[in-house]
Amino acid sequence: MSGVVPTAPEQPAGGDTENQIKSPDPRPDAPPEYNSHFVPGPPGPAVPPPAGYPGGLPMGYYSPQQPSIFPLGPPTGGTCTIQYQPGKYPVPNQQAPITWMPGPPPMPNCPPGLEYLAQLDNIHVLQHFEPVEMITGFETNNRYDIKNNSDQMVYIVTEDTDDFTRNAYRTLRPFVLRVTDCMGREIMTMQRPFRCTCCCFCCPSARQELEVQCPPGVPLGFVAEHWNLCRAVYSIQNEKKENVLRVRGPCSTYGCGSDSVFEVKSVDGVSNIGSIVRKWNGLVSAMADADHFDIHFPLDLDVKMKAMIFGACFLIDFMYFERSPPQCSSR
């Protein structure tokens, strides 16, 4: 027993010690491979959303059964465009839409474009207000809106005169007025030639005249001025320059605070056919060049004569109510 020398127990090898201290990692190095045996089947029937439940509809849409239900906030997923009802939420700085008179069907023995006048017995001529004229003194082309009693647009009248002629001759300038309909087609043209007023006022060459063409290039009639000491007198003529109607103005066309009425009568002056009334619009009429005319004629009057009375309104406007802007005088 004494000869036996005690020895220490054997120590395992270094590798075995580490394996005993560190436990193996339970996570695999790579995900196992799976063999998918899924085969897609035919699509099932679509299930409609519950009636009256806006949550069941796609995002951005509202239930037609409950129009008063609106989302409390903008949608959180995706991008959707919500369109509002036209006219319900106007866009800032957007011009109001123009409401045009419905286009009538073509009529026999009626020049194209005058079918509108065949259905009317009253039209309004509204001149555009041009603030540039008052500020700068530069004469611009006149523009007019022609409307019916329902405030529907019938025609648009635009002056087509060059800058030099407008600013050199002012109210005595020769002009061309182009009448267009809702399609932008020129259905009528009115021309006034230049007439010198320096000679005797009773001379025929000094009397004003307006030619109406409908369609453009085809004479429809003429509006001729007659000399009169007290009042404005015009003759409405057909394409052969035969007198058909007569226009008789008031003794004074510069009345303040009242309308100026130009009566349309028969050639003999007995029958009253209609009237051209220049409306008084307060300070706008006194200071600005923005006139308002009301034209009245019988509903069953020949449409060509309606167009001629319509044309006479513009000759009256240029002769008696057109105001040239003041010119700046340099010293």
GROMACS .gro file of C-alpha atoms in nm:
model
  331
    1MET     CA    1   0.000   0.000   0.000
    2SER     CA    2   0.285   0.234   0.076
    3GLY     CA    3   0.437   0.170  -0.261
    4VAL     CA    4   0.137   0.299  -0.444
    5VAL     CA    5   0.169   0.666  -0.539
    6PRO     CA    6  -0.160   0.851  -0.583
    7THR     CA    7  -0.204   1.018  -0.912
    8ALA     CA    8  -0.448   1.289  -1.035
    9PRO     CA    9  -0.741   1.180  -1.239
   10GLU     CA   10  -0.693   1.195  -1.609
   11GLN     CA   11  -0.805   1.522  -1.773
   12PRO     CA   12  -0.992   1.491  -2.098
   13ALA     CA   13  -0.843   1.633  -2.410
   14GLY     CA   14  -0.880   2.002  -2.487
   15GLY     CA   15  -1.136   1.946  -2.764
   16ASP     CA   16  -1.357   1.734  -2.550
   17THR     CA   17  -1.349   1.997  -2.275
   18GLU     CA   18  -1.476   2.265  -2.504
   19ASN     CA   19  -1.755   2.040  -2.629
   20GLN     CA   20  -1.864   1.974  -2.278
   21ILE     CA   21  -1.861   2.344  -2.178
   22LYS     CA   22  -2.031   2.488  -2.491
   23SER     CA   23  -2.374   2.353  -2.574
   24PRO     CA   24  -2.450   2.294  -2.938
   25ASP     CA   25  -2.643   2.577  -3.131
   26PRO     CA   26  -3.002   2.462  -3.171
   27ARG     CA   27  -3.059   2.691  -3.479
   28PRO     CA   28  -2.990   2.526  -3.812
   29ASP     CA   29  -2.740   2.677  -4.048
   30ALA     CA   30  -2.998   2.710  -4.331
   31PRO     CA   31  -3.375   2.670  -4.345
   32PRO     CA   32  -3.483   2.327  -4.443
   33GLU     CA   33  -3.612   2.268  -4.789
   34TYR     CA   34  -3.986   2.220  -4.827
   35ASN     CA   35  -4.155   2.067  -5.127
   36SER     CA   36  -4.475   2.266  -5.195
   37HIS     CA   37  -4.760   2.058  -5.333
   38PHE     CA   38  -5.005   2.357  -5.352
   39VAL     CA   39  -5.204   2.371  -5.676
   40PRO     CA   40  -5.418   2.691  -5.728
   41GLY     CA   41  -5.781   2.618  -5.793
   42PRO     CA   42  -6.048   2.810  -5.988
   43PRO     CA   43  -6.148   3.155  -5.852
   44GLY     CA   44  -6.446   3.158  -5.624
   45PRO     CA   45  -6.759   3.374  -5.665
   46ALA     CA   46  -6.724   3.741  -5.572
   47VAL     CA   47  -6.896   3.834  -5.250
   48PRO     CA   48  -7.073   4.173  -5.273
   49PRO     CA   49  -7.022   4.417  -4.985
   50PRO     CA   50  -7.307   4.461  -4.740
   51ALA     CA   51  -7.566   4.711  -4.857
   52GLY     CA   52  -7.531   5.052  -4.700
   53TYR     CA   53  -7.198   4.979  -4.538
   54PRO     CA   54  -6.932   5.218  -4.664
   55GLY     CA   55  -6.651   5.021  -4.506
   56GLY     CA   56  -6.706   4.736  -4.746
   57LEU     CA   57  -6.642   4.950  -5.053
   58PRO     CA   58  -6.297   5.015  -5.201
   59MET     CA   59  -6.098   5.297  -5.050
   60GLY     CA   60  -6.192   5.640  -5.181
   61TYR     CA   61  -6.554   5.549  -5.263
   62TYR     CA   62  -6.869   5.621  -5.069
   63SER     CA   63  -7.181   5.421  -5.042
   64PRO     CA   64  -7.463   5.545  -5.269
   65GLN     CA   65  -7.718   5.419  -5.014
   66GLN     CA   66  -7.580   5.652  -4.747
   67PRO     CA   67  -7.459   5.970  -4.918
   68SER     CA   68  -7.434   6.152  -4.586
   69ILE     CA   69  -7.155   5.926  -4.455
   70PHE     CA   70  -6.807   6.058  -4.522
   71PRO     CA   71  -6.470   5.938  -4.391
   72LEU     CA   72  -6.333   6.119  -4.087
   73GLY     CA   73  -5.990   6.160  -4.242
   74PRO     CA   74  -5.789   6.100  -4.558
   75PRO     CA   75  -5.718   5.736  -4.653
   76THR     CA   76  -5.399   5.599  -4.504
   77GLY     CA   77  -5.307   5.347  -4.769
   78GLY     CA   78  -5.228   5.412  -5.131
   79THR     CA   79  -5.303   5.721  -5.337
   80CYS     CA   80  -5.658   5.796  -5.441
   81THR     CA   81  -5.810   6.096  -5.616
   82ILE     CA   82  -6.139   6.225  -5.480
   83GLN     CA   83  -6.342   6.425  -5.730
   84TYR     CA   84  -6.608   6.665  -5.609
   85GLN     CA   85  -6.935   6.748  -5.772
   86PRO     CA   86  -6.891   7.018  -6.041
   87GLY     CA   87  -6.993   7.355  -5.905
   88LYS     CA   88  -7.014   7.231  -5.548
   89TYR     CA   89  -6.662   7.329  -5.455
   90PRO     CA   90  -6.543   7.602  -5.696
   91VAL     CA   91  -6.175   7.630  -5.766
   92PRO     CA   92  -6.027   7.970  -5.673
   93ASN     CA   93  -5.965   8.211  -5.964
   94GLN     CA   94  -6.180   7.997  -6.194
   95GLN     CA   95  -6.410   8.180  -6.435
   96ALA     CA   96  -6.779   8.102  -6.418
   97PRO     CA   97  -6.895   7.876  -6.702
   98ILE     CA   98  -7.089   8.040  -6.985
   99THR     CA   99  -7.442   7.911  -7.036
  100TRP     CA  100  -7.537   7.917  -7.404
  101MET     CA  101  -7.882   7.916  -7.552
  102PRO     CA  102  -7.964   7.571  -7.695
  103GLY     CA  103  -7.904   7.559  -8.066
  104PRO     CA  104  -8.229   7.551  -8.266
  105PRO     CA  105  -8.269   7.327  -8.572
  106PRO     CA  106  -8.217   7.472  -8.921
  107MET     CA  107  -8.511   7.664  -9.062
  108PRO     CA  108  -8.615   7.712  -9.425
  109ASN     CA  109  -8.553   8.055  -9.579
  110CYS     CA  110  -8.338   8.153  -9.283
  111PRO     CA  111  -7.969   8.243  -9.314
  112PRO     CA  112  -7.754   8.004  -9.111
  113GLY     CA  113  -7.700   8.129  -8.759
  114LEU     CA  114  -8.013   8.345  -8.740
  115GLU     CA  115  -8.230   8.061  -8.610
  116TYR     CA  116  -8.169   8.193  -8.259
  117LEU     CA  117  -8.338   8.524  -8.341
  118ALA     CA  118  -8.642   8.342  -8.481
  119GLN     CA  119  -8.721   8.216  -8.129
  120LEU     CA  120  -8.670   8.548  -7.948
  121ASP     CA  121  -8.863   8.872  -7.910
  122ASN     CA  122  -8.612   9.045  -7.682
  123ILE     CA  123  -8.231   9.042  -7.662
  124HIS     CA  124  -7.980   9.221  -7.441
  125VAL     CA  125  -7.659   9.377  -7.573
  126LEU     CA  126  -7.399   9.409  -7.296
  127GLN     CA  127  -7.073   9.588  -7.372
  128HIS     CA  128  -6.760   9.477  -7.188
  129PHE     CA  129  -6.604   9.727  -6.951
  130GLU     CA  130  -6.240   9.794  -7.042
  131PRO     CA  131  -6.048   9.943  -6.747
  132VAL     CA  132  -5.735   9.968  -6.964
  133GLU     CA  133  -5.903  10.245  -7.166
  134MET     CA  134  -5.969  10.456  -6.858
  135ILE     CA  135  -5.620  10.405  -6.715
  136THR     CA  136  -5.402  10.437  -7.024
  137GLY     CA  137  -5.627  10.631  -7.264
  138PHE     CA  138  -5.564  10.366  -7.533
  139GLU     CA  139  -5.873  10.280  -7.735
  140THR     CA  140  -5.930   9.903  -7.751
  141ASN     CA  141  -6.162   9.688  -7.959
  142ASN     CA  142  -6.519   9.681  -7.833
  143ARG     CA  143  -6.667   9.352  -7.720
  144TYR     CA  144  -7.031   9.267  -7.656
  145ASP     CA  145  -7.227   8.978  -7.506
  146ILE     CA  146  -7.569   8.908  -7.655
  147LYS     CA  147  -7.807   8.735  -7.413
  148ASN     CA  148  -8.172   8.639  -7.392
  149ASN     CA  149  -8.412   8.693  -7.102
  150SER     CA  150  -8.289   8.371  -6.935
  151ASP     CA  151  -7.935   8.515  -6.917
  152GLN     CA  152  -7.819   8.262  -7.175
  153MET     CA  153  -7.554   8.365  -7.424
  154VAL     CA  154  -7.680   8.395  -7.781
  155TYR     CA  155  -7.390   8.562  -7.966
  156ILE     CA  156  -7.055   8.725  -7.904
  157VAL     CA  157  -6.974   9.042  -8.099
  158THR     CA  158  -6.609   9.148  -8.137
  159GLU     CA  159  -6.471   9.456  -8.310
  160ASP     CA  160  -6.191   9.393  -8.559
  161THR     CA  161  -6.015   9.727  -8.617
  162ASP     CA  162  -5.643   9.804  -8.617
  163ASP     CA  163  -5.484  10.010  -8.341
  164PHE     CA  164  -5.404  10.312  -8.557
  165THR     CA  165  -5.757  10.348  -8.693
  166ARG     CA  166  -5.915  10.313  -8.349
  167ASN     CA  167  -5.694  10.572  -8.182
  168ALA     CA  168  -5.672  10.814  -8.476
  169TYR     CA  169  -6.043  10.837  -8.564
  170ARG     CA  170  -6.191  10.742  -8.227
  171THR     CA  171  -6.574  10.741  -8.242
  172LEU     CA  172  -6.576  10.824  -8.615
  173ARG     CA  173  -6.360  10.526  -8.702
  174PRO     CA  174  -6.463  10.276  -8.967
  175PHE     CA  175  -6.508   9.937  -8.804
  176VAL     CA  176  -6.585   9.573  -8.865
  177LEU     CA  177  -6.793   9.380  -8.612
  178ARG     CA  178  -6.787   9.000  -8.621
  179VAL     CA  179  -7.076   8.806  -8.469
  180THR     CA  180  -6.997   8.448  -8.360
  181ASP     CA  181  -7.217   8.176  -8.215
  182CYS     CA  182  -7.153   7.912  -7.948
  183MET     CA  183  -6.937   7.708  -8.189
  184GLY     CA  184  -6.712   8.005  -8.266
  185ARG     CA  185  -6.845   8.034  -8.621
  186GLU     CA  186  -6.880   8.380  -8.771
  187ILE     CA  187  -7.243   8.401  -8.873
  188MET     CA  188  -7.272   8.775  -8.933
  189THR     CA  189  -7.046   9.070  -9.022
  190MET     CA  190  -7.125   9.440  -8.979
  191GLN     CA  191  -6.917   9.709  -9.153
  192ARG     CA  192  -6.922  10.086  -9.125
  193PRO     CA  193  -6.721  10.280  -9.385
  194PHE     CA  194  -6.549  10.604  -9.300
  195ARG     CA  195  -6.758  10.914  -9.363
  196CYS     CA  196  -6.608  11.261  -9.342
  197THR     CA  197  -6.801  11.493  -9.112
  198CYS     CA  198  -6.600  11.805  -9.193
  199CYS     CA  199  -6.831  11.909  -9.476
  200CYS     CA  200  -7.193  12.017  -9.441
  201PHE     CA  201  -7.382  11.792  -9.203
  202CYS     CA  202  -7.673  11.772  -9.446
  203CYS     CA  203  -7.452  11.641  -9.728
  204PRO     CA  204  -7.534  11.279  -9.820
  205SER     CA  205  -7.165  11.186  -9.821
  206ALA     CA  206  -7.141  11.277  -9.453
  207ARG     CA  207  -7.425  11.051  -9.338
  208GLN     CA  208  -7.333  10.736  -9.155
  209GLU     CA  209  -7.417  10.392  -9.292
  210LEU     CA  210  -7.385  10.034  -9.172
  211GLU     CA  211  -7.385   9.723  -9.392
  212VAL     CA  212  -7.497   9.390  -9.247
  213GLN     CA  213  -7.379   9.069  -9.411
  214CYS     CA  214  -7.520   8.726  -9.327
  215PRO     CA  215  -7.347   8.498  -9.398
  216PRO     CA  216  -7.028   8.705  -9.419
  217GLY     CA  217  -6.981   8.835  -9.772
  218VAL     CA  218  -7.353   8.821  -9.858
  219PRO     CA  219  -7.535   9.155  -9.807
  220LEU     CA  220  -7.842   9.126  -9.587
  221GLY     CA  221  -7.932   9.494  -9.563
  222PHE     CA  222  -7.821   9.845  -9.470
  223VAL     CA  223  -7.883  10.094  -9.191
  224ALA     CA  224  -7.870  10.450  -9.333
  225GLU     CA  225  -7.871  10.773  -9.136
  226HIS     CA  226  -8.112  11.051  -9.234
  227TRP     CA  227  -8.048  11.415  -9.163
  228ASN     CA  228  -8.272  11.565  -8.899
  229LEU     CA  229  -8.236  11.883  -8.703
  230CYS     CA  230  -8.371  11.757  -8.370
  231ARG     CA  231  -8.340  11.381  -8.341
  232ALA     CA  232  -8.166  11.069  -8.474
  233VAL     CA  233  -8.344  10.913  -8.770
  234TYR     CA  234  -8.240  10.597  -8.958
  235SER     CA  235  -8.378  10.385  -9.236
  236ILE     CA  236  -8.348  10.005  -9.228
  237GLN     CA  237  -8.310   9.881  -9.584
  238ASN     CA  238  -8.299   9.541  -9.751
  239GLU     CA  239  -8.016   9.415  -9.970
  240LYS     CA  240  -8.152   9.625 -10.261
  241LYS     CA  241  -8.141   9.941 -10.044
  242GLU     CA  242  -8.518   9.964 -10.034
  243ASN     CA  243  -8.659  10.117  -9.716
  244VAL     CA  244  -8.836   9.859  -9.499
  245LEU     CA  245  -8.838  10.006  -9.148
  246ARG     CA  246  -8.764  10.336  -8.980
  247VAL     CA  247  -8.583  10.414  -8.651
  248ARG     CA  248  -8.669  10.734  -8.466
  249GLY     CA  249  -8.460  10.842  -8.169
  250PRO     CA  250  -8.529  11.085  -7.884
  251CYS     CA  251  -8.467  11.457  -7.905
  252SER     CA  252  -8.177  11.427  -7.666
  253THR     CA  253  -7.962  11.115  -7.637
  254TYR     CA  254  -7.749  11.257  -7.358
  255GLY     CA  255  -8.015  11.247  -7.089
  256CYS     CA  256  -7.880  11.180  -6.740
  257GLY     CA  257  -8.072  10.943  -6.519
  258SER     CA  258  -8.313  10.804  -6.781
  259ASP     CA  259  -8.319  10.549  -7.061
  260SER     CA  260  -8.282  10.653  -7.424
  261VAL     CA  261  -8.552  10.494  -7.639
  262PHE     CA  262  -8.517  10.455  -8.018
  263GLU     CA  263  -8.851  10.354  -8.166
  264VAL     CA  264  -8.867  10.113  -8.460
  265LYS     CA  265  -9.163  10.196  -8.682
  266SER     CA  266  -9.297  10.114  -9.023
  267VAL     CA  267  -9.187  10.321  -9.320
  268ASP     CA  268  -9.492  10.549  -9.299
  269GLY     CA  269  -9.432  10.594  -8.926
  270VAL     CA  270  -9.780  10.472  -8.824
  271SER     CA  271  -9.718  10.122  -8.689
  272ASN     CA  272  -9.488  10.063  -8.393
  273ILE     CA  273  -9.271   9.758  -8.462
  274GLY     CA  274  -9.023   9.752  -8.173
  275SER     CA  275  -8.762   9.954  -7.991
  276ILE     CA  276  -8.391   9.985  -7.909
  277VAL     CA  277  -8.348  10.103  -7.550
  278ARG     CA  278  -8.019  10.218  -7.408
  279LYS     CA  279  -8.043  10.143  -7.037
  280TRP     CA  280  -7.921  10.391  -6.776
  281ASN     CA  281  -7.680  10.218  -6.536
  282GLY     CA  282  -7.596  10.502  -6.304
  283LEU     CA  283  -7.234  10.609  -6.278
  284VAL     CA  284  -7.128  10.327  -6.509
  285SER     CA  285  -7.323  10.488  -6.792
  286ALA     CA  286  -7.195  10.835  -6.706
  287MET     CA  287  -6.826  10.758  -6.666
  288ALA     CA  288  -6.744  10.425  -6.830
  289ASP     CA  289  -6.780  10.293  -7.184
  290ALA     CA  290  -6.994   9.990  -7.095
  291ASP     CA  291  -7.341  10.028  -7.247
  292HIS     CA  292  -7.644   9.807  -7.204
  293PHE     CA  293  -7.911   9.789  -7.474
  294ASP     CA  294  -8.247   9.613  -7.477
  295ILE     CA  295  -8.386   9.529  -7.822
  296HIS     CA  296  -8.755   9.447  -7.858
  297PHE     CA  297  -8.928   9.319  -8.172
  298PRO     CA  298  -9.230   9.097  -8.249
  299LEU     CA  299  -9.172   8.724  -8.225
  300ASP     CA  300  -9.318   8.664  -8.572
  301LEU     CA  301  -9.116   8.941  -8.742
  302ASP     CA  302  -8.904   8.837  -9.039
  303VAL     CA  303  -8.574   8.706  -8.902
  304LYS     CA  304  -8.380   8.918  -9.152
  305MET     CA  305  -8.543   9.234  -9.018
  306LYS     CA  306  -8.463   9.121  -8.664
  307ALA     CA  307  -8.099   9.098  -8.768
  308MET     CA  308  -8.116   9.446  -8.921
  309ILE     CA  309  -8.263   9.598  -8.603
  310PHE     CA  310  -7.988   9.418  -8.416
  311GLY     CA  311  -7.729   9.579  -8.645
  312ALA     CA  312  -7.882   9.925  -8.607
  313CYS     CA  313  -7.813   9.903  -8.233
  314PHE     CA  314  -7.437   9.909  -8.291
  315LEU     CA  315  -7.445  10.206  -8.527
  316ILE     CA  316  -7.644  10.395  -8.264
  317ASP     CA  317  -7.395  10.294  -7.996
  318PHE     CA  318  -7.094  10.420  -8.191
  319MET     CA  319  -7.258  10.745  -8.293
  320TYR     CA  320  -7.415  10.854  -7.963
  321PHE     CA  321  -7.285  10.648  -7.670
  322GLU     CA  322  -6.928  10.552  -7.756
  323ARG     CA  323  -6.693  10.745  -7.526
  324SER     CA  324  -6.331  10.774  -7.620
  325PRO     CA  325  -6.091  10.763  -7.326
  326PRO     CA  326  -5.927  11.099  -7.244
  327GLN     CA  327  -5.590  11.146  -7.410
  328CYS     CA  328  -5.295  11.266  -7.210
  329SER     CA  329  -5.181  11.606  -7.335
  330SER     CA  330  -4.809  11.683  -7.312
  331ARG     CA  331  -4.688  12.037  -7.256
   0.00000   0.00000   0.00000
